[in-house]
Structures are given as structure tokens and as C-alpha cells.
N, CA, C and O atoms as a DFTB+ gen file, in Angstrom:
600 C
 N C O
     1  1     -29.817     -27.667     -28.251
     2  2     -28.310     -27.563     -28.422
     3  2     -27.787     -28.842     -28.068
     4  3     -28.330     -29.437     -27.136
     5  1     -26.500     -29.533     -28.857
     6  2     -26.166     -30.726     -28.794
     7  2     -25.343     -30.631     -27.562
     8  3     -24.776     -29.571     -27.294
     9  1     -25.225     -31.834     -26.676
    10  2     -24.422     -32.037     -25.762
    11  2     -22.976     -31.641     -25.837
    12  3     -22.443     -31.031     -24.910
    13  1     -22.310     -31.995     -26.977
    14  2     -21.017     -31.705     -27.156
    15  2     -20.893     -30.486     -27.056
    16  3     -20.150     -30.078     -26.163
    17  1     -21.465     -29.669     -27.792
    18  2     -21.393     -28.128     -27.991
    19  2     -21.588     -27.557     -26.483
    20  3     -20.838     -26.618     -26.214
    21  1     -22.423     -27.948     -25.517
    22  2     -22.487     -27.340     -24.291
    23  2     -20.962     -27.868     -23.480
    24  3     -20.320     -27.064     -22.804
    25  1     -20.640     -28.910     -23.614
    26  2     -19.333     -29.282     -23.055
    27  2     -18.234     -28.319     -23.689
    28  3     -17.472     -27.744     -22.911
    29  1     -18.139     -28.158     -24.753
    30  2     -17.203     -27.369     -25.305
    31  2     -17.218     -25.814     -24.891
    32  3     -16.166     -25.210     -24.679
    33  1     -18.318     -25.288     -24.805
    34  2     -18.404     -23.833     -24.163
    35  2     -18.265     -23.818     -22.722
    36  3     -17.936     -22.769     -22.167
    37  1     -18.494     -24.938     -22.019
    38  2     -18.416     -24.979     -20.730
    39  2     -16.728     -25.237     -20.523
    40  3     -16.322     -25.037     -19.378
    41  1     -15.683     -25.681     -21.578
    42  2     -14.497     -25.722     -21.492
    43  2     -14.024     -24.136     -21.733
    44  3     -13.256     -23.474     -21.036
    45  1     -14.588     -23.825     -22.698
    46  2     -14.290     -22.218     -23.002
    47  2     -14.259     -21.408     -21.908
    48  3     -13.232     -20.791     -21.627
    49  1     -15.523     -21.309     -21.076
    50  2     -15.703     -20.677     -19.828
    51  2     -14.610     -20.993     -18.940
    52  3     -13.943     -20.061     -18.491
    53  1     -14.338     -22.190     -18.626
    54  2     -13.261     -22.505     -17.763
    55  2     -11.899     -21.715     -18.209
    56  3     -11.224     -21.090     -17.391
    57  1     -11.579     -21.808     -19.559
    58  2     -10.299     -21.407     -20.112
    59  2     -10.350     -19.665     -19.785
    60  3      -9.420     -19.016     -19.307
    61  1     -11.458     -19.232     -20.114
    62  2     -11.663     -17.631     -19.910
    63  2     -11.428     -17.484     -18.573
    64  3     -10.570     -16.661     -18.255
    65  1     -12.079     -18.185     -17.589
    66  2     -11.961     -17.869     -16.063
    67  2     -10.404     -18.066     -15.666
    68  3      -9.790     -17.298     -14.925
    69  1      -9.890     -19.174     -16.256
    70  2      -8.359     -19.298     -15.855
    71  2      -7.524     -17.869     -16.265
    72  3      -6.508     -17.571     -15.637
    73  1      -7.942     -17.170     -17.164
    74  2      -7.188     -16.189     -17.474
    75  2      -7.191     -14.860     -16.792
    76  3      -6.411     -13.911     -16.872
    77  1      -8.665     -15.115     -15.856
    78  2      -8.954     -13.738     -15.128
    79  2      -8.362     -14.281     -13.594
    80  3      -8.069     -13.450     -12.735
    81  1      -8.241     -15.526     -13.385
    82  2      -7.968     -15.598     -12.053
    83  2      -6.548     -16.458     -11.856
    84  3      -6.199     -17.203     -12.772
    85  1      -5.721     -16.341     -10.624
    86  2      -4.486     -17.037     -10.502
    87  2      -4.897     -18.514      -9.999
    88  3      -5.899     -18.951      -9.433
    89  1      -3.682     -19.099     -10.453
    90  2      -3.724     -20.509      -9.825
    91  2      -3.496     -21.527     -10.499
    92  3      -2.996     -22.539     -10.009
    93  1      -3.901     -21.382     -11.991
    94  2      -3.605     -22.132     -13.090
    95  2      -4.053     -23.601     -12.730
    96  3      -3.307     -24.577     -12.805
    97  1      -5.401     -23.628     -12.319
    98  2      -6.176     -24.946     -11.969
    99  2      -7.351     -25.002     -12.889
   100  3      -7.833     -26.093     -13.194
   101  1      -7.881     -23.773     -13.389
   102  2      -9.182     -23.895     -14.064
   103  2      -8.965     -24.329     -15.745
   104  3      -9.896     -24.476     -16.537
   105  1      -7.763     -24.462     -16.008
   106  2      -7.249     -24.943     -17.267
   107  2      -7.564     -26.199     -17.575
   108  3      -7.849     -26.558     -18.718
   109  1      -7.532     -26.984     -16.518
   110  2      -7.607     -28.522     -16.605
   111  2      -9.027     -28.734     -16.433
   112  3      -9.493     -29.668     -17.085
   113  1      -9.730     -28.148     -15.783
   114  2     -11.481     -28.309     -16.117
   115  2     -11.572     -27.999     -17.447
   116  3     -12.419     -28.644     -18.066
   117  1     -10.880     -27.119     -18.113
   118  2     -11.292     -26.779     -19.785
   119  2     -11.149     -27.965     -20.275
   120  3     -12.132     -28.443     -20.840
   121  1      -9.783     -28.841     -20.193
   122  2      -9.346     -29.789     -20.613
   123  2     -10.543     -31.050     -20.454
   124  3     -11.035     -31.751     -21.338
   125  1     -10.765     -31.041     -19.157
   126  2     -11.860     -32.305     -19.147
   127  2     -13.111     -31.892     -19.419
   128  3     -13.950     -32.783     -19.287
   129  1     -13.573     -30.706     -19.796
   130  2     -14.832     -30.423     -20.546
   131  2     -14.805     -30.837     -21.969
   132  3     -15.747     -31.390     -22.537
   133  1     -13.433     -30.472     -22.622
   134  2     -13.359     -30.817     -23.891
   135  2     -13.028     -32.240     -24.368
   136  3     -13.107     -32.579     -25.549
   137  1     -12.637     -33.076     -23.327
   138  2     -12.346     -34.382     -23.271
   139  2     -13.757     -34.885     -23.344
   140  3     -13.995     -35.692     -24.243
   141  1     -14.864     -34.488     -22.429
   142  2     -16.413     -34.850     -22.288
   143  2     -16.979     -34.670     -23.638
   144  3     -17.697     -35.534     -24.141
   145  1     -16.554     -33.130     -24.478
   146  2     -17.164     -33.028     -25.633
   147  2     -16.899     -33.914     -26.759
   148  3     -17.808     -34.291     -27.499
   149  1     -15.525     -34.303     -26.932
   150  2     -14.880     -35.395     -27.703
   151  2     -15.902     -36.704     -27.445
   152  3     -16.502     -37.277     -28.355
   153  1     -15.970     -37.017     -26.201
   154  2     -16.677     -38.336     -25.924
   155  2     -18.113     -38.179     -26.205
   156  3     -18.504     -39.095     -26.930
   157  1     -18.893     -37.472     -25.936
   158  2     -20.269     -37.037     -26.387
   159  2     -20.207     -37.203     -27.869
   160  3     -20.935     -38.054     -28.380
   161  1     -19.349     -36.421     -28.675
   162  2     -19.611     -36.380     -30.040
   163  2     -19.533     -37.688     -30.856
   164  3     -20.201     -38.052     -31.824
   165  1     -18.496     -38.309     -30.170
   166  2     -18.387     -39.862     -30.948
   167  2     -19.233     -40.955     -30.187
   168  3     -19.423     -42.038     -30.741
   169  1     -19.703     -40.722     -29.039
   170  2     -20.217     -41.945     -28.431
   171  2     -21.490     -41.722     -27.654
   172  3     -21.592     -40.619     -27.118
   173  1     -22.363     -42.482     -27.520
   174  2     -23.545     -42.105     -27.139
   175  2     -23.646     -42.646     -25.609
   176  3     -23.906     -43.822     -25.355
   177  1     -23.419     -41.696     -24.661
   178  2     -23.156     -42.061     -23.498
   179  2     -24.083     -41.020     -22.587
   180  3     -24.346     -39.915     -23.061
   181  1     -24.589     -41.407     -21.225
   182  2     -25.511     -40.816     -20.376
   183  2     -24.818     -39.551     -19.779
   184  3     -23.609     -39.340     -19.877
   185  1     -25.687     -38.752     -19.165
   186  2     -25.012     -37.869     -18.629
   187  2     -24.130     -38.138     -17.285
   188  3     -23.249     -37.384     -16.873
   189  1     -24.489     -39.206     -16.759
   190  2     -23.463     -39.746     -15.546
   191  2     -22.142     -40.095     -16.172
   192  3     -21.087     -39.836     -15.593
   193  1     -22.184     -40.649     -17.289
   194  2     -20.659     -41.130     -17.829
   195  2     -20.085     -39.882     -18.680
   196  3     -18.952     -39.974     -19.153
   197  1     -20.731     -38.908     -18.845
   198  2     -19.937     -37.571     -19.317
   199  2     -19.488     -37.013     -18.172
   200  3     -18.350     -36.545     -18.224
   201  1     -20.145     -36.929     -17.034
   202  2     -19.579     -36.000     -15.758
   203  2     -18.333     -36.890     -15.185
   204  3     -17.327     -36.382     -14.689
   205  1     -18.552     -38.306     -15.330
   206  2     -17.350     -39.194     -15.115
   207  2     -15.980     -38.999     -15.864
   208  3     -14.860     -39.016     -15.354
   209  1     -16.345     -38.792     -17.319
   210  2     -15.437     -38.538     -18.013
   211  2     -14.518     -37.332     -17.682
   212  3     -13.304     -37.352     -17.479
   213  1     -15.554     -36.050     -17.673
   214  2     -14.738     -34.992     -17.208
   215  2     -14.299     -34.815     -15.972
   216  3     -13.413     -33.968     -15.865
   217  1     -14.627     -35.325     -15.047
   218  2     -14.031     -35.241     -13.720
   219  2     -12.738     -36.019     -14.008
   220  3     -11.690     -35.438     -13.726
   221  1     -12.658     -37.388     -14.587
   222  2     -11.526     -38.268     -14.469
   223  2     -10.490     -37.347     -15.390
   224  3      -9.315     -37.179     -15.062
   225  1     -11.005     -36.849     -16.425
   226  2      -9.824     -36.375     -17.268
   227  2      -9.391     -35.130     -16.790
   228  3      -8.210     -34.838     -16.975
   229  1     -10.069     -34.406     -16.257
   230  2      -9.601     -32.996     -15.395
   231  2      -8.627     -33.301     -14.244
   232  3      -7.700     -32.529     -13.999
   233  1      -8.862     -34.567     -13.449
   234  2      -7.857     -34.647     -12.422
   235  2      -6.749     -35.250     -12.918
   236  3      -5.665     -35.045     -12.373
   237  1      -6.848     -36.021     -13.945
   238  2      -5.673     -36.807     -14.479
   239  2      -4.689     -35.752     -15.106
   240  3      -3.467     -35.730     -14.961
   241  1      -5.548     -34.793     -15.908
   242  2      -4.527     -33.717     -16.620
   243  2      -3.947     -32.908     -15.594
   244  3      -2.751     -32.622     -15.646
   245  1      -4.671     -32.523     -14.686
   246  2      -4.130     -31.838     -13.437
   247  2      -2.759     -32.388     -12.801
   248  3      -1.730     -31.734     -12.635
   249  1      -2.940     -33.495     -12.540
   250  2      -1.702     -34.140     -11.822
   251  2      -0.681     -34.433     -12.912
   252  3       0.454     -33.971     -12.793
   253  1      -0.986     -35.108     -13.873
   254  2       0.217     -35.240     -14.803
   255  2       0.731     -33.884     -15.295
   256  3       1.895     -33.584     -15.029
   257  1      -0.084     -32.992     -16.033
   258  2       0.576     -31.883     -16.583
   259  2       0.729     -30.432     -15.800
   260  3       1.181     -29.467     -16.416
   261  1       0.370     -30.335     -14.549
   262  2       0.384     -28.932     -13.679
   263  2       1.812     -28.527     -13.569
   264  3       2.204     -27.458     -14.037
   265  1       2.679     -29.457     -12.891
   266  2       3.823     -29.043     -12.567
   267  2       4.648     -28.786     -13.719
   268  3       5.290     -27.741     -13.824
   269  1       4.656     -29.783     -14.670
   270  2       5.229     -29.238     -16.124
   271  2       5.196     -28.055     -16.746
   272  3       6.149     -27.432     -17.213
   273  1       3.319     -27.581     -16.725
   274  2       2.953     -26.496     -17.337
   275  2       3.541     -25.387     -16.504
   276  3       4.402     -24.670     -17.014
   277  1       3.147     -25.189     -15.264
   278  2       3.780     -24.208     -14.454
   279  2       5.418     -23.734     -14.528
   280  3       5.907     -22.640     -14.244
   281  1       5.972     -24.781     -14.940
   282  2       7.427     -24.359     -15.144
   283  2       7.441     -24.021     -16.571
   284  3       8.327     -23.202     -16.815
   285  1       6.716     -24.398     -17.660
   286  2       6.982     -23.706     -18.890
   287  2       6.229     -22.524     -19.129
   288  3       6.629     -21.808     -20.047
   289  1       5.120     -22.137     -18.429
   290  2       4.764     -20.855     -18.206
   291  2       4.742     -19.936     -17.269
   292  3       3.874     -19.085     -17.075
   293  1       6.059     -20.192     -16.487
   294  2       6.191     -19.266     -15.105
   295  2       6.815     -18.122     -15.818
   296  3       6.512     -17.039     -15.318
   297  1       7.587     -18.065     -16.825
   298  2       8.404     -16.897     -17.400
   299  2       9.308     -15.989     -16.664
   300  3       9.500     -16.263     -15.480
   301  1       9.775     -15.164     -17.064
   302  2      10.643     -14.276     -16.386
   303  2      10.643     -12.825     -16.960
   304  3      10.091     -12.606     -18.038
   305  1      11.123     -12.047     -16.407
   306  2      11.107     -10.599     -17.025
   307  2      12.566     -10.206     -17.606
   308  3      13.573     -10.199     -16.897
   309  1      12.555      -9.853     -19.091
   310  2      13.575      -9.491     -19.632
   311  2      14.498      -8.698     -19.006
   312  3      13.977      -7.771     -18.387
   313  1      15.692      -8.745     -18.957
   314  2      16.521      -7.806     -18.256
   315  2      16.427      -7.505     -16.832
   316  3      16.861      -6.437     -16.400
   317  1      15.805      -8.512     -15.959
   318  2      15.749      -8.398     -14.742
   319  2      16.846      -9.042     -14.154
   320  3      17.484      -9.939     -14.705
   321  1      17.081      -8.562     -12.972
   322  2      18.453      -8.948     -12.124
   323  2      18.075     -10.436     -11.469
   324  3      16.907     -10.825     -11.464
   325  1      18.968     -11.089     -11.017
   326  2      18.997     -12.211     -10.378
   327  2      18.396     -12.011      -9.045
   328  3      18.433     -10.886      -8.549
   329  1      17.784     -13.104      -8.348
   330  2      17.378     -12.812      -6.686
   331  2      18.379     -12.485      -5.939
   332  3      19.423     -13.131      -5.846
   333  1      18.113     -11.463      -5.367
   334  2      18.995     -10.529      -4.172
   335  2      19.671      -9.643      -4.650
   336  3      20.617      -9.213      -3.989
   337  1      19.352      -9.052      -6.082
   338  2      20.158      -8.100      -6.677
   339  2      18.867      -7.121      -6.921
   340  3      17.685      -7.461      -6.886
   341  1      19.506      -5.557      -7.228
   342  2      18.499      -4.706      -7.631
   343  2      18.072      -4.804      -9.075
   344  3      18.874      -5.056      -9.974
   345  1      16.876      -4.613      -9.256
   346  2      16.223      -4.922     -10.600
   347  2      15.487      -3.582     -10.616
   348  3      14.641      -3.612     -11.511
   349  1      15.491      -2.594     -10.059
   350  2      14.421      -1.347     -10.156
   351  2      15.330      -0.144     -10.314
   352  3      14.793       0.939     -10.547
   353  1      16.589      -0.214     -10.217
   354  2      17.410       1.247     -10.367
   355  2      17.843       1.901      -9.147
   356  3      18.285       3.041      -9.001
   357  1      17.585       0.729      -8.061
   358  2      17.979       1.361      -6.665
   359  2      19.470       1.402      -6.551
   360  3      19.974       2.327      -5.913
   361  1      20.131       0.604      -7.038
   362  2      21.458       0.466      -6.773
   363  2      22.265       1.566      -7.239
   364  3      22.151       1.914      -8.414
   365  1      23.002       2.110      -6.528
   366  2      23.978       3.206      -6.528
   367  2      23.173       4.511      -6.473
   368  3      23.733       5.562      -6.784
   369  1      21.868       4.497      -6.088
   370  2      21.081       5.700      -5.854
   371  2      21.575       6.526      -4.766
   372  3      22.062       5.878      -3.839
   373  1      21.578       7.949      -4.624
   374  2      22.080       8.540      -3.542
   375  2      20.845       8.980      -2.335
   376  3      19.849       9.657      -2.586
   377  1      21.141       8.513      -1.246
   378  2      20.080       8.932      -0.319
   379  2      20.599       9.783       0.551
   380  3      21.788      10.078       0.438
   381  1      19.798      10.348       1.600
   382  2      20.009      11.303       2.647
   383  2      19.595      10.414       3.909
   384  3      18.576       9.742       4.067
   385  1      20.720      10.616       4.787
   386  2      20.485       9.882       6.105
   387  2      19.862      10.951       7.089
   388  3      20.292      12.094       7.241
   389  1      18.985      10.495       7.609
   390  2      17.902      10.942       8.496
   391  2      18.159      10.634       9.765
   392  3      17.954      11.535      10.579
   393  1      18.608       9.468      10.216
   394  2      19.062       9.180      11.632
   395  2      20.386       8.623      11.462
   396  3      20.658       8.000      10.436
   397  1      21.359       8.824      12.527
   398  2      22.369       8.245      12.510
   399  2      22.954       6.643      12.256
   400  3      22.535       5.750      12.993
   401  1      23.897       6.353      11.222
   402  2      24.091       5.029      11.208
   403  2      25.334       4.785      11.716
   404  3      26.304       5.459      11.369
   405  1      25.417       3.752      12.624
   406  2      26.685       3.202      13.159
   407  2      27.055       1.768      12.727
   408  3      26.197       0.916      12.495
   409  1      28.265       1.572      12.640
   410  2      28.613       0.209      12.237
   411  2      27.862      -0.892      12.994
   412  3      27.984      -0.921      14.219
   413  1      27.156      -1.731      12.423
   414  2      26.222      -2.748      13.069
   415  2      25.220      -2.416      13.638
   416  3      24.467      -3.248      14.143
   417  1      25.002      -1.117      13.674
   418  2      23.836      -0.560      14.273
   419  2      22.884       0.204      13.065
   420  3      23.381       1.104      12.388
   421  1      21.684      -0.176      12.894
   422  2      20.703       0.644      11.668
   423  2      20.443       1.840      11.968
   424  3      20.241       2.193      13.129
   425  1      20.410       2.711      10.851
   426  2      19.835       4.277      11.230
   427  2      18.808       4.364      10.067
   428  3      18.330       3.414       9.447
   429  1      18.593       5.512       9.913
   430  2      17.419       5.518       8.758
   431  2      18.024       6.396       7.617
   432  3      18.874       7.268       7.800
   433  1      17.430       6.026       6.317
   434  2      17.968       6.925       5.328
   435  2      16.412       7.244       4.572
   436  3      15.421       6.556       4.818
   437  1      16.409       8.404       3.624
   438  2      15.310       8.980       2.857
   439  2      15.462       8.343       1.521
   440  3      16.454       8.657       0.863
   441  1      14.507       7.388       0.976
   442  2      14.670       7.123      -0.445
   443  2      13.528       7.419      -1.030
   444  3      12.591       7.075      -0.308
   445  1      13.124       7.995      -2.204
   446  2      12.038       8.185      -2.737
   447  2      10.960       8.596      -2.017
   448  3       9.895       8.004      -2.186
   449  1      11.044       9.626      -1.138
   450  2       9.915       9.791      -0.392
   451  2       9.663       9.003       1.125
   452  3       8.999       9.383       2.089
   453  1      10.367       7.912       0.955
   454  2       9.877       6.975       2.093
   455  2      11.201       6.875       2.876
   456  3      12.257       7.136       2.300
   457  1      11.177       6.492       4.222
   458  2      12.064       6.109       5.372
   459  2      12.589       4.778       5.301
   460  3      11.709       3.922       5.401
   461  1      13.810       4.322       5.152
   462  2      14.048       3.097       5.190
   463  2      15.259       2.675       6.278
   464  3      16.125       3.514       6.523
   465  1      15.293       1.588       6.810
   466  2      16.374       1.309       7.767
   467  2      17.502       0.978       6.730
   468  3      17.358       0.439       5.632
   469  1      18.701       1.437       7.341
   470  2      19.852       1.099       6.651
   471  2      21.151       0.883       7.698
   472  3      21.280       1.290       8.852
   473  1      22.021       0.125       6.902
   474  2      23.192      -0.333       7.623
   475  2      24.387       0.182       6.761
   476  3      24.296       0.379       5.550
   477  1      25.635       0.403       7.578
   478  2      26.756       0.879       7.026
   479  2      28.045       0.363       7.681
   480  3      27.785       0.168       8.868
   481  1      29.147       0.100       7.451
   482  2      30.240      -0.372       7.985
   483  2      31.049       0.783       8.407
   484  3      32.140       0.623       8.953
   485  1      30.509       2.023       8.151
   486  2      31.193       3.400       8.665
   487  2      29.992       4.336       9.414
   488  3      28.775       4.200       9.291
   489  1      30.547       5.085      10.030
   490  2      29.482       6.191      10.732
   491  2      29.230       7.218       9.858
   492  3      30.036       7.765       9.105
   493  1      27.883       7.482      10.024
   494  2      27.048       8.436       8.927
   495  2      26.325       9.184      10.080
   496  3      25.955       8.621      11.109
   497  1      26.172      10.397       9.836
   498  2      25.544      11.322      10.524
   499  2      24.633      11.797       9.917
   500  3      24.827      11.954       8.712
   501  1      23.155      12.255      10.543
   502  2      22.123      12.788      10.013
   503  2      22.522      14.173       9.124
   504  3      23.127      15.181       9.489
   505  1      21.980      13.843       7.899
   506  2      22.379      15.260       6.855
   507  2      23.471      14.540       5.700
   508  3      23.706      15.090       4.625
   509  1      24.037      13.339       6.074
   510  2      25.058      12.893       5.148
   511  2      24.376      12.437       4.012
   512  3      23.185      12.128       4.053
   513  1      25.111      12.373       2.933
   514  2      24.763      11.568       1.628
   515  2      25.212      10.198       1.550
   516  3      26.375       9.918       1.840
   517  1      24.516       9.462       1.240
   518  2      25.177       7.817       1.154
   519  2      24.650       7.126      -0.283
   520  3      23.599       7.441      -0.841
   521  1      25.408       6.325      -0.662
   522  2      25.067       5.826      -2.156
   523  2      24.377       4.133      -1.498
   524  3      24.897       3.407      -0.651
   525  1      23.391       3.975      -2.073
   526  2      22.905       2.333      -1.629
   527  2      23.954       1.500      -2.501
   528  3      24.367       1.852      -3.606
   529  1      24.296       0.396      -1.854
   530  2      25.257      -0.603      -2.233
   531  2      24.452      -1.679      -2.569
   532  3      24.504      -2.164      -3.699
   533  1      23.753      -2.082      -1.754
   534  2      22.914      -3.363      -1.654
   535  2      21.854      -3.432      -0.745
   536  3      21.783      -2.524       0.083
   537  1      20.909      -4.433      -0.725
   538  2      19.727      -4.741       0.298
   539  2      20.695      -5.066       1.453
   540  3      21.851      -5.399       1.192
   541  1      20.267      -4.981       2.687
   542  2      20.668      -5.579       3.621
   543  2      20.374      -6.978       3.921
   544  3      19.361      -7.515       3.473
   545  1      21.293      -7.649       4.725
   546  2      21.198      -9.234       4.883
   547  2      19.756      -9.454       5.309
   548  3      19.179     -10.406       4.783
   549  1      19.040      -8.653       6.254
   550  2      17.599      -8.861       6.568
   551  2      16.447      -9.189       5.323
   552  3      15.339      -9.698       5.491
   553  1      17.013      -8.770       4.124
   554  2      15.938      -8.675       3.067
   555  2      15.971      -7.354       2.529
   556  3      16.880      -6.525       2.579
   557  1      14.750      -7.279       1.965
   558  2      14.531      -6.190       0.970
   559  2      13.693      -5.078       1.704
   560  3      13.049      -4.303       0.996
   561  1      13.656      -4.948       3.048
   562  2      13.085      -4.071       3.681
   563  2      14.228      -3.105       4.280
   564  3      13.912      -2.136       4.971
   565  1      15.456      -3.387       4.008
   566  2      16.534      -2.327       4.340
   567  2      17.831      -2.595       3.508
   568  3      18.236      -3.639       2.996
   569  1      18.453      -1.112       3.532
   570  2      19.508      -1.056       2.670
   571  2      20.957      -1.174       3.465
   572  3      21.212      -0.870       4.630
   573  1      21.751      -1.676       2.514
   574  2      23.412      -1.297       3.021
   575  2      24.009      -0.137       2.427
   576  3      24.192      -0.177       1.211
   577  1      24.347       0.888       3.061
   578  2      24.827       2.055       2.308
   579  2      26.198       2.445       2.672
   580  3      26.681       2.040       3.729
   581  1      27.003       3.369       1.695
   582  2      28.330       3.858       2.025
   583  2      28.130       5.256       1.942
   584  3      27.216       5.753       1.285
   585  1      29.083       5.998       2.687
   586  2      29.208       7.474       2.807
   587  2      29.553       8.055       1.158
   588  3      30.295       7.541       0.321
   589  1      28.832       9.141       1.071
   590  2      29.457       9.640      -0.390
   591  2      30.157      10.964      -0.072
   592  3      29.668      11.983       0.415
   593  1      31.417      10.714      -0.459
   594  2      32.305      11.935      -0.261
   595  2      32.028      13.096      -1.002
   596  3      31.954      12.893      -2.214
   597  1      31.822      14.466      -0.562
   598  2      31.650      15.529      -1.143
   599  2      32.702      16.395      -1.388
   600  3      32.502      17.459      -1.974
């Protein structure tokens, strides 16, 4: 088998592995292998020169292209909410208070079968119904709720 075919196949293996593993690094090794394949196809060079071409082209493409291509291929979910907002239908959901919630003192609510820390600006007793209005300031592990008048 000719050397340029081997380098091409090595590049294809790197590309396949890139699709299976996170990190966006192996893609640049595939580029390096394909540059080495082109060099071997058109030039009569030794194995050590082939390896040098592979290494240099992989590293150079990594340094030059990685940051740009990560931005290009990062993507986003269509219809997703901006950071800090609900994107899974949580906003407006009715929950049951299981531990009293006092202003600025968290309690607990039951949402989708799990217990969540919750804050409110008003007093809520166990058994009250509340509506989720946002995540709490501390992040996505707690909710801010409002009492539902029945």
C-alpha cells in the first residue's frame, strides 16, 4: 500500500474518532495526516520528513483554526431561551410547598417528583400551591416562587 494512502486513512481514522470523542482536537490531526498524504503523493520524502510534516501541519492548524472553528461549530438550540431563563417549560409551573417558605428564608417545594429549595417574597405554608417565576439568584438549583391564590 502506498504511503499517501496510509496517511489518508490515518486522517480518516482521526476524523472518525473526532466524531466519537469531545474536545475538537483530533480533527487537526486529520488535517495533518492529509497534508502529509499530499506531500508524500507529490514528493519523494523519507518517513521522518513525513512525520515532521504531519506534526507541524497538525499543530499549526490547531493553533490557527481551533478557536475560530469552535465558534463556528458551537451551535445553539433553536427556540432555546437565553441564559438565566427557563428553557424546559419550568416557568409558570405550579408546585406544592412541602416546607414553609418565609421572605428571604428558603423552604422546599415539590416539582416533578423532586424536592427543590425555593424562595419567595411572601409567607407560604406547607400544602400551599405556588407558581415558579424564576430561578433563585443562587442558580439553577433553587426556584423563586409566588403563592397561587385558590
